[in-house]
Backbone atoms as SQL, in Angstrom:
CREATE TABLE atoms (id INTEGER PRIMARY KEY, chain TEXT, resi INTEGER, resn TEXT, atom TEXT, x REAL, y REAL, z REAL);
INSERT INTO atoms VALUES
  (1, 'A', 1, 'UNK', 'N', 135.910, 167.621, 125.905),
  (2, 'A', 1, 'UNK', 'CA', 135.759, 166.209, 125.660),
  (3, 'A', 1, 'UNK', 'C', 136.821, 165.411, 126.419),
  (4, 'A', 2, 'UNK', 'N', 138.128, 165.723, 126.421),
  (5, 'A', 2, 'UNK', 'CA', 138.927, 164.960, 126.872),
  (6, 'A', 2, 'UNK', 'C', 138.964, 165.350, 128.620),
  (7, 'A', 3, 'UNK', 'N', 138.489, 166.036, 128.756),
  (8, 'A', 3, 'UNK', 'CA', 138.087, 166.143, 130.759),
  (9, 'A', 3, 'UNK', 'C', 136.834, 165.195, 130.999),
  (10, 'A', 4, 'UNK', 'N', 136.241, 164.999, 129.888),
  (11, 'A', 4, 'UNK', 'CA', 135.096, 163.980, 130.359),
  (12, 'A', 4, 'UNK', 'C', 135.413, 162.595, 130.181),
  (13, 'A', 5, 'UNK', 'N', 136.308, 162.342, 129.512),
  (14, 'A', 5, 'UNK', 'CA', 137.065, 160.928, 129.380),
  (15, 'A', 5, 'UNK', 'C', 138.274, 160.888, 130.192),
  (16, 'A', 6, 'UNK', 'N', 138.975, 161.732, 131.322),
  (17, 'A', 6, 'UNK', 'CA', 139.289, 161.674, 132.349),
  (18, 'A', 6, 'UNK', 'C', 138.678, 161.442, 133.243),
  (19, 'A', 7, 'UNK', 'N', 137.530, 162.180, 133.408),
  (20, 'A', 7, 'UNK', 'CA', 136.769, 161.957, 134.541),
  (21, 'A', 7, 'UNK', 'C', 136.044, 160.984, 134.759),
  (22, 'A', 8, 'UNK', 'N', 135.589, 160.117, 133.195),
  (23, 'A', 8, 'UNK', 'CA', 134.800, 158.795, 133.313),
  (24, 'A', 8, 'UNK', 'C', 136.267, 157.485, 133.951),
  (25, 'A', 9, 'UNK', 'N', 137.204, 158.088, 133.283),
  (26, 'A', 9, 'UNK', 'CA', 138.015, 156.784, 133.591),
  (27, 'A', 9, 'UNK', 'C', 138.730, 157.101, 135.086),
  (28, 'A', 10, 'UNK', 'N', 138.870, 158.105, 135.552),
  (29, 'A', 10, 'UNK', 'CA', 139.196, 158.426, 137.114),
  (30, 'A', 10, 'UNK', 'C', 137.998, 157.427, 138.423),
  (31, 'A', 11, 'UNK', 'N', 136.622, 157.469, 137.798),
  (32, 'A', 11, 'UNK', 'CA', 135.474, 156.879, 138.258),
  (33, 'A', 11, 'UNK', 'C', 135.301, 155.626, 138.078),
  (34, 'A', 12, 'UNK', 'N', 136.119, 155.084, 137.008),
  (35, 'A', 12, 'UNK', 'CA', 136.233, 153.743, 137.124),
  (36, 'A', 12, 'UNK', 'C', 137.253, 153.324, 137.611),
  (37, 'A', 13, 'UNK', 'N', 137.951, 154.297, 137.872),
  (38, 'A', 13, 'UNK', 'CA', 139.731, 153.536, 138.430),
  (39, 'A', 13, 'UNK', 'C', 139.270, 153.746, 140.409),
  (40, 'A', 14, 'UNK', 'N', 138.386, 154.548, 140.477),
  (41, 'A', 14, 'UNK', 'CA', 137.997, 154.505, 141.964),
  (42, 'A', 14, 'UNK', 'C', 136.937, 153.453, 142.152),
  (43, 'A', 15, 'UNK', 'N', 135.956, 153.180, 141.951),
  (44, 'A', 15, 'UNK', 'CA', 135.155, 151.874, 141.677),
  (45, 'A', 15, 'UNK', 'C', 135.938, 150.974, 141.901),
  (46, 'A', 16, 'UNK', 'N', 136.957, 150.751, 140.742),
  (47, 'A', 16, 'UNK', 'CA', 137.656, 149.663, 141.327),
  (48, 'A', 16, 'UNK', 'C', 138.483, 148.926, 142.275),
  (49, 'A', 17, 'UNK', 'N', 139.352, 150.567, 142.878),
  (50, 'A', 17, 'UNK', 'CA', 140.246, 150.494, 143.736),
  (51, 'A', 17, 'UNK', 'C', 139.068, 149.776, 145.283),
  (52, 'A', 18, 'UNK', 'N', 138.306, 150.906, 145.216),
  (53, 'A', 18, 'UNK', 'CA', 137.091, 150.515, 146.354),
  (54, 'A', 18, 'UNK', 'C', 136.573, 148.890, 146.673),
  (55, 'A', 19, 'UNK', 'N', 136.338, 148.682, 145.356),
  (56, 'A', 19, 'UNK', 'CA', 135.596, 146.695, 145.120),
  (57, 'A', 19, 'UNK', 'C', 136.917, 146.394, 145.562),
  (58, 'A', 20, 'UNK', 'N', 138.143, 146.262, 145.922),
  (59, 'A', 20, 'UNK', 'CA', 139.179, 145.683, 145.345),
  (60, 'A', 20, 'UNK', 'C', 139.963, 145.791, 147.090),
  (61, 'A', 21, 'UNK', 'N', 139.512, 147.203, 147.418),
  (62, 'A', 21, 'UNK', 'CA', 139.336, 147.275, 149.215),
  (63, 'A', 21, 'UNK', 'C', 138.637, 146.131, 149.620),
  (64, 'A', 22, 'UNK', 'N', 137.330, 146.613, 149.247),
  (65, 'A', 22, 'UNK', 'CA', 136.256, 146.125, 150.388),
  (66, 'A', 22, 'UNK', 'C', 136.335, 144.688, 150.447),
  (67, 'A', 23, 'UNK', 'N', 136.534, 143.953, 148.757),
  (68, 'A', 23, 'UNK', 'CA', 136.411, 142.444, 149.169),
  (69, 'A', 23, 'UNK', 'C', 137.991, 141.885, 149.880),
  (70, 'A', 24, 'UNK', 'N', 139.157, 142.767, 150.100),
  (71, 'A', 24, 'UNK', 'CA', 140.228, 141.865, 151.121),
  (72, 'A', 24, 'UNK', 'C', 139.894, 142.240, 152.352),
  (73, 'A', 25, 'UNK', 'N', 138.243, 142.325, 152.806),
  (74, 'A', 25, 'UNK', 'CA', 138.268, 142.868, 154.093),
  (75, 'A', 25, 'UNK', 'C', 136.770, 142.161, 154.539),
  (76, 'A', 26, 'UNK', 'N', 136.876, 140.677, 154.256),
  (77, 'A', 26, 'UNK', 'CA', 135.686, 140.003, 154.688),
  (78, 'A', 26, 'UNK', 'C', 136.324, 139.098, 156.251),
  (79, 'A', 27, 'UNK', 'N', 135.009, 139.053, 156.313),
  (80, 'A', 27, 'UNK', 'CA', 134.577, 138.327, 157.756),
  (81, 'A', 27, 'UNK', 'C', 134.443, 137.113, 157.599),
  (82, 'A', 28, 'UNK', 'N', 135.392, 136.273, 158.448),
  (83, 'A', 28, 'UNK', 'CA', 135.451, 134.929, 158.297),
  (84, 'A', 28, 'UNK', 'C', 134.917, 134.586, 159.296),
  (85, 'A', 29, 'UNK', 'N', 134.437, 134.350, 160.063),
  (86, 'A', 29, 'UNK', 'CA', 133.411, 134.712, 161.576),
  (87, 'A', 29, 'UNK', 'C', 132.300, 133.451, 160.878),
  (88, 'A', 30, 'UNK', 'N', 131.621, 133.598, 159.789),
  (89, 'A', 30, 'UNK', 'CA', 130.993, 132.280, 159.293),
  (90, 'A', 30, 'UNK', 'C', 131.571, 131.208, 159.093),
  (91, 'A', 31, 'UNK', 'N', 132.808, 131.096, 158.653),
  (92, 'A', 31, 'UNK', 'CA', 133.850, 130.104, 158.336),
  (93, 'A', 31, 'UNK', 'C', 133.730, 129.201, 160.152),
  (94, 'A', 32, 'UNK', 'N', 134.000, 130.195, 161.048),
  (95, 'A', 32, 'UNK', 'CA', 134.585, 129.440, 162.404),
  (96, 'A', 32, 'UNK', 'C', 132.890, 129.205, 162.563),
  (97, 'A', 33, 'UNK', 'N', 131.659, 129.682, 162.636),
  (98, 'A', 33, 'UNK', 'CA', 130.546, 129.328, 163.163),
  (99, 'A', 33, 'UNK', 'C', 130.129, 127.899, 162.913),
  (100, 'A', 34, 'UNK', 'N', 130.721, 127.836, 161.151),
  (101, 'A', 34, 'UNK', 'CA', 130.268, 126.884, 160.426),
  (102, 'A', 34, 'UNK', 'C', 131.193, 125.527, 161.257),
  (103, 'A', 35, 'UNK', 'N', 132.127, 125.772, 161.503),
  (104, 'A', 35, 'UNK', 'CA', 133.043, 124.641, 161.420),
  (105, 'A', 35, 'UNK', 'C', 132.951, 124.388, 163.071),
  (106, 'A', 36, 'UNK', 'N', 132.800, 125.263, 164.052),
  (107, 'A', 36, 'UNK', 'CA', 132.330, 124.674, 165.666),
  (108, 'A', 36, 'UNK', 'C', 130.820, 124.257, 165.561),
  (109, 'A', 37, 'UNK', 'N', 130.127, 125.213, 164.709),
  (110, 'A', 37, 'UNK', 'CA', 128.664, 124.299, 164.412),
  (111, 'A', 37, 'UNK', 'C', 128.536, 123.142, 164.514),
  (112, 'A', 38, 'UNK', 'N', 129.280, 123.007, 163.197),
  (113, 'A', 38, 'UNK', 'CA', 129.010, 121.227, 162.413),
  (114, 'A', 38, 'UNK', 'C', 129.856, 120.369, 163.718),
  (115, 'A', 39, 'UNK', 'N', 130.941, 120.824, 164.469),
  (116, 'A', 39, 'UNK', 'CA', 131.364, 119.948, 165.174),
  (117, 'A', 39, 'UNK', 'C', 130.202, 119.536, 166.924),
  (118, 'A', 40, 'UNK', 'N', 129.589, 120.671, 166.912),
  (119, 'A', 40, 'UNK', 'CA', 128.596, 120.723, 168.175),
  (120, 'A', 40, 'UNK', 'C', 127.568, 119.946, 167.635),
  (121, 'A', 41, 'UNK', 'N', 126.805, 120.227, 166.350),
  (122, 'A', 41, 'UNK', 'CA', 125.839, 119.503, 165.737),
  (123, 'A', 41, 'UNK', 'C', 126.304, 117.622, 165.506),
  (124, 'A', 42, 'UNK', 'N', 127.282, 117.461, 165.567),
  (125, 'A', 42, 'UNK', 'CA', 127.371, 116.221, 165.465),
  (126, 'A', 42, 'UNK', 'C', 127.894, 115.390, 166.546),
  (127, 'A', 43, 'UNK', 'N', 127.870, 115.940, 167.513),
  (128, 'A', 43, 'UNK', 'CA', 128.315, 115.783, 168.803),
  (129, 'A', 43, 'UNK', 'C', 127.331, 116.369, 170.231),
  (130, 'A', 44, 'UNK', 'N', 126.001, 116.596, 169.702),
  (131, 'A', 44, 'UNK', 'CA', 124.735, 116.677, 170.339),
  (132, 'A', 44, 'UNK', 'C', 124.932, 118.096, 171.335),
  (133, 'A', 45, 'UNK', 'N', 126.262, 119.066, 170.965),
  (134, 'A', 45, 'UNK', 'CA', 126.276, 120.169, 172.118),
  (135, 'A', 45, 'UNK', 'C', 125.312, 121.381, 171.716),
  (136, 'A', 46, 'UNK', 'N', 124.684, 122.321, 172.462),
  (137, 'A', 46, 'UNK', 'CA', 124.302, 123.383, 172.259),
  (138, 'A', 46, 'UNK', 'C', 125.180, 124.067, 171.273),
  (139, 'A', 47, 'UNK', 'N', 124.198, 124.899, 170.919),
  (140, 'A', 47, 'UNK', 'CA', 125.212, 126.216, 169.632),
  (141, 'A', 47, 'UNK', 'C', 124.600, 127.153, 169.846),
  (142, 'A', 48, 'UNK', 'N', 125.430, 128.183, 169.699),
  (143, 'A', 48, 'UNK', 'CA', 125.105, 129.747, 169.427),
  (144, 'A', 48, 'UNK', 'C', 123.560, 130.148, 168.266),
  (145, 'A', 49, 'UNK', 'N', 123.318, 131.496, 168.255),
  (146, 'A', 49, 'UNK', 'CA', 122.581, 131.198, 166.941),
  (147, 'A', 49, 'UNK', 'C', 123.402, 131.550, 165.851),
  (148, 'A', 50, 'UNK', 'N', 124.455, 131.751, 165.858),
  (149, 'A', 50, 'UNK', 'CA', 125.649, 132.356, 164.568),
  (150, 'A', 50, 'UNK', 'C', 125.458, 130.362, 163.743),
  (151, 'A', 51, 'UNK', 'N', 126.150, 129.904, 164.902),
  (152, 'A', 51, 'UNK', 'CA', 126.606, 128.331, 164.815),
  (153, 'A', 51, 'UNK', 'C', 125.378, 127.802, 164.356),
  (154, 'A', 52, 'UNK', 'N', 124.019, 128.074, 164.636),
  (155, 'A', 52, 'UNK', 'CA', 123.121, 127.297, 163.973),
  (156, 'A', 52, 'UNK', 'C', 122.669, 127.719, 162.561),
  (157, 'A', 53, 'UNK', 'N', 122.441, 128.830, 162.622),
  (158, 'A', 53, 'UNK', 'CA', 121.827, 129.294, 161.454),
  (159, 'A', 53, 'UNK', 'C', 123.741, 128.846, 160.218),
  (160, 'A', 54, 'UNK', 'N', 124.578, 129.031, 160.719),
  (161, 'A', 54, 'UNK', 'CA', 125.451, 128.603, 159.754),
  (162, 'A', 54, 'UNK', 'C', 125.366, 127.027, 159.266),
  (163, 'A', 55, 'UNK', 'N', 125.205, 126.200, 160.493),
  (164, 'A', 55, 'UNK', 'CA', 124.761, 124.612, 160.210),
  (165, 'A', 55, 'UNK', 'C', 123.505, 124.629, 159.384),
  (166, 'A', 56, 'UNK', 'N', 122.684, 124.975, 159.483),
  (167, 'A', 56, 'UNK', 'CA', 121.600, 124.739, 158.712),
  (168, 'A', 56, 'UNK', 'C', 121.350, 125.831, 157.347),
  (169, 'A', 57, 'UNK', 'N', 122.134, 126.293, 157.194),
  (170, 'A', 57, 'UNK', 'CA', 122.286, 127.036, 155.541),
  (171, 'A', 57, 'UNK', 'C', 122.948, 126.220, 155.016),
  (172, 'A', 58, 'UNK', 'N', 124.068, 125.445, 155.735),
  (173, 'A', 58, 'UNK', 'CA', 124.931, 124.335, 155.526),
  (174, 'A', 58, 'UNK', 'C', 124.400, 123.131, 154.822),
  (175, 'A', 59, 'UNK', 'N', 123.667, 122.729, 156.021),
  (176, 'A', 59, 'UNK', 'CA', 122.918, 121.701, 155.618),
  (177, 'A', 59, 'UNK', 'C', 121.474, 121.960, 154.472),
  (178, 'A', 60, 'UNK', 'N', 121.643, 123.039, 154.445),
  (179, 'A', 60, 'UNK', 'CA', 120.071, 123.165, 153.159),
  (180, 'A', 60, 'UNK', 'C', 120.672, 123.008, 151.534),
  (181, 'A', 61, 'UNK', 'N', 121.787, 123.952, 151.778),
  (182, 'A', 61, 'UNK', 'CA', 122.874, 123.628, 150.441),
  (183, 'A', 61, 'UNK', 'C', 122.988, 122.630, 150.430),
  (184, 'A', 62, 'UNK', 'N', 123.858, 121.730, 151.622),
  (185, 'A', 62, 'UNK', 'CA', 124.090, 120.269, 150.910),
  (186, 'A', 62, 'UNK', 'C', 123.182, 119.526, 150.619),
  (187, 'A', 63, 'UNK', 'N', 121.848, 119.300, 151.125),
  (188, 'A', 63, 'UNK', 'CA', 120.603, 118.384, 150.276),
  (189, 'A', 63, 'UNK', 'C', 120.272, 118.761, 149.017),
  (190, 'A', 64, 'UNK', 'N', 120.428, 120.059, 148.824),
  (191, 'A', 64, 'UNK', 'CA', 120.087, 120.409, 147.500),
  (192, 'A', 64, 'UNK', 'C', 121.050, 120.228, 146.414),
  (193, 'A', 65, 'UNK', 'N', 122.325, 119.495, 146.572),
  (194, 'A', 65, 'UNK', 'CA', 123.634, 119.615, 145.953),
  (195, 'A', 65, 'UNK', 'C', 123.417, 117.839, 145.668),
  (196, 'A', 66, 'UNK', 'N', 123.065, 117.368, 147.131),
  (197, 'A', 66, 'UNK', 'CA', 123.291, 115.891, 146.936),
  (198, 'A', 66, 'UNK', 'C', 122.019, 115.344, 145.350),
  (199, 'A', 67, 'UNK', 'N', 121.370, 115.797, 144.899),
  (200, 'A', 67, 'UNK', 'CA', 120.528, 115.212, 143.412),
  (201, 'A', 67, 'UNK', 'C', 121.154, 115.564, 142.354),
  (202, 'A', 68, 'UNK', 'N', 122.758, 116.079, 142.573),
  (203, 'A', 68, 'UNK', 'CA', 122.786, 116.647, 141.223),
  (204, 'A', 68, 'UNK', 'C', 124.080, 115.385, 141.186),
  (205, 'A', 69, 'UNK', 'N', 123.826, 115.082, 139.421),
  (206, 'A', 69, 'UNK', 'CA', 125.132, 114.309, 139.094),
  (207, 'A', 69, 'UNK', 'C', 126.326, 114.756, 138.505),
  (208, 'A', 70, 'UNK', 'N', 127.604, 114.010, 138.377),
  (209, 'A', 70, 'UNK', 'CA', 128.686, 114.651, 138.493),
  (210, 'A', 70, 'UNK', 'C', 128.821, 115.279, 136.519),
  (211, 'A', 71, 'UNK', 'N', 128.715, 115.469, 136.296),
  (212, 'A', 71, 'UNK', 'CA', 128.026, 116.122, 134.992),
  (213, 'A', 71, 'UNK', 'C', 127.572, 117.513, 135.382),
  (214, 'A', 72, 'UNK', 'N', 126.814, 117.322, 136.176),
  (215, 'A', 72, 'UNK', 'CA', 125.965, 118.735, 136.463),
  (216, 'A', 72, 'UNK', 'C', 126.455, 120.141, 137.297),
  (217, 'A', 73, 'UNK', 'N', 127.895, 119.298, 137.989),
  (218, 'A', 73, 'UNK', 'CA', 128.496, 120.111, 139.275),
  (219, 'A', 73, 'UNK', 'C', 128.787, 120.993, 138.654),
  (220, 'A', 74, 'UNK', 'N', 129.572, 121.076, 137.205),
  (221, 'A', 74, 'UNK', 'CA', 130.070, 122.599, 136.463),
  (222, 'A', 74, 'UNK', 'C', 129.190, 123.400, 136.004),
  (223, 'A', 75, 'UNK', 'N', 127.799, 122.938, 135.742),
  (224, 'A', 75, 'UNK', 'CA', 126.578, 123.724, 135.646),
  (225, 'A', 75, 'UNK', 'C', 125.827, 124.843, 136.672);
């Protein structure tokens, strides 16, 4: 019994260590698409397709954000 309640909590202590890797190891690569996007998009230049498809996920969120009232934002 008590090797199986080692071994369950060894499996959660690796689970976690892993989640706890993987998310300090994201790609900010959307962050810069988004932000030379929006500056090309408003300034009539060509974009990449990284840069567009980031502008326009951009822009689909924000229309859908702009009906909600300020009441609703914590919802």
């Amino acid at each position: 019994m008590k090797k199986h309640i080692v071994r369950i909590a060894g499996s959660i202590i690796a689970v976690s260590l892993m989640t706890g890797i993987l998310s300090g190891c994201t790609d900010n690569s959307y962050e810069k698409d988004l932000e030379s996007g929006r500056q090309k998009y408003y300034s009539g230049q060509p974009m990449t397709k990284g840069e567009y498809d980031a502008v326009k996920n951009f822009n689909k969120w924000k229309s859908s954000q702009g009906s909600k009232t300020y009441d609703q934002w914590g919802k």
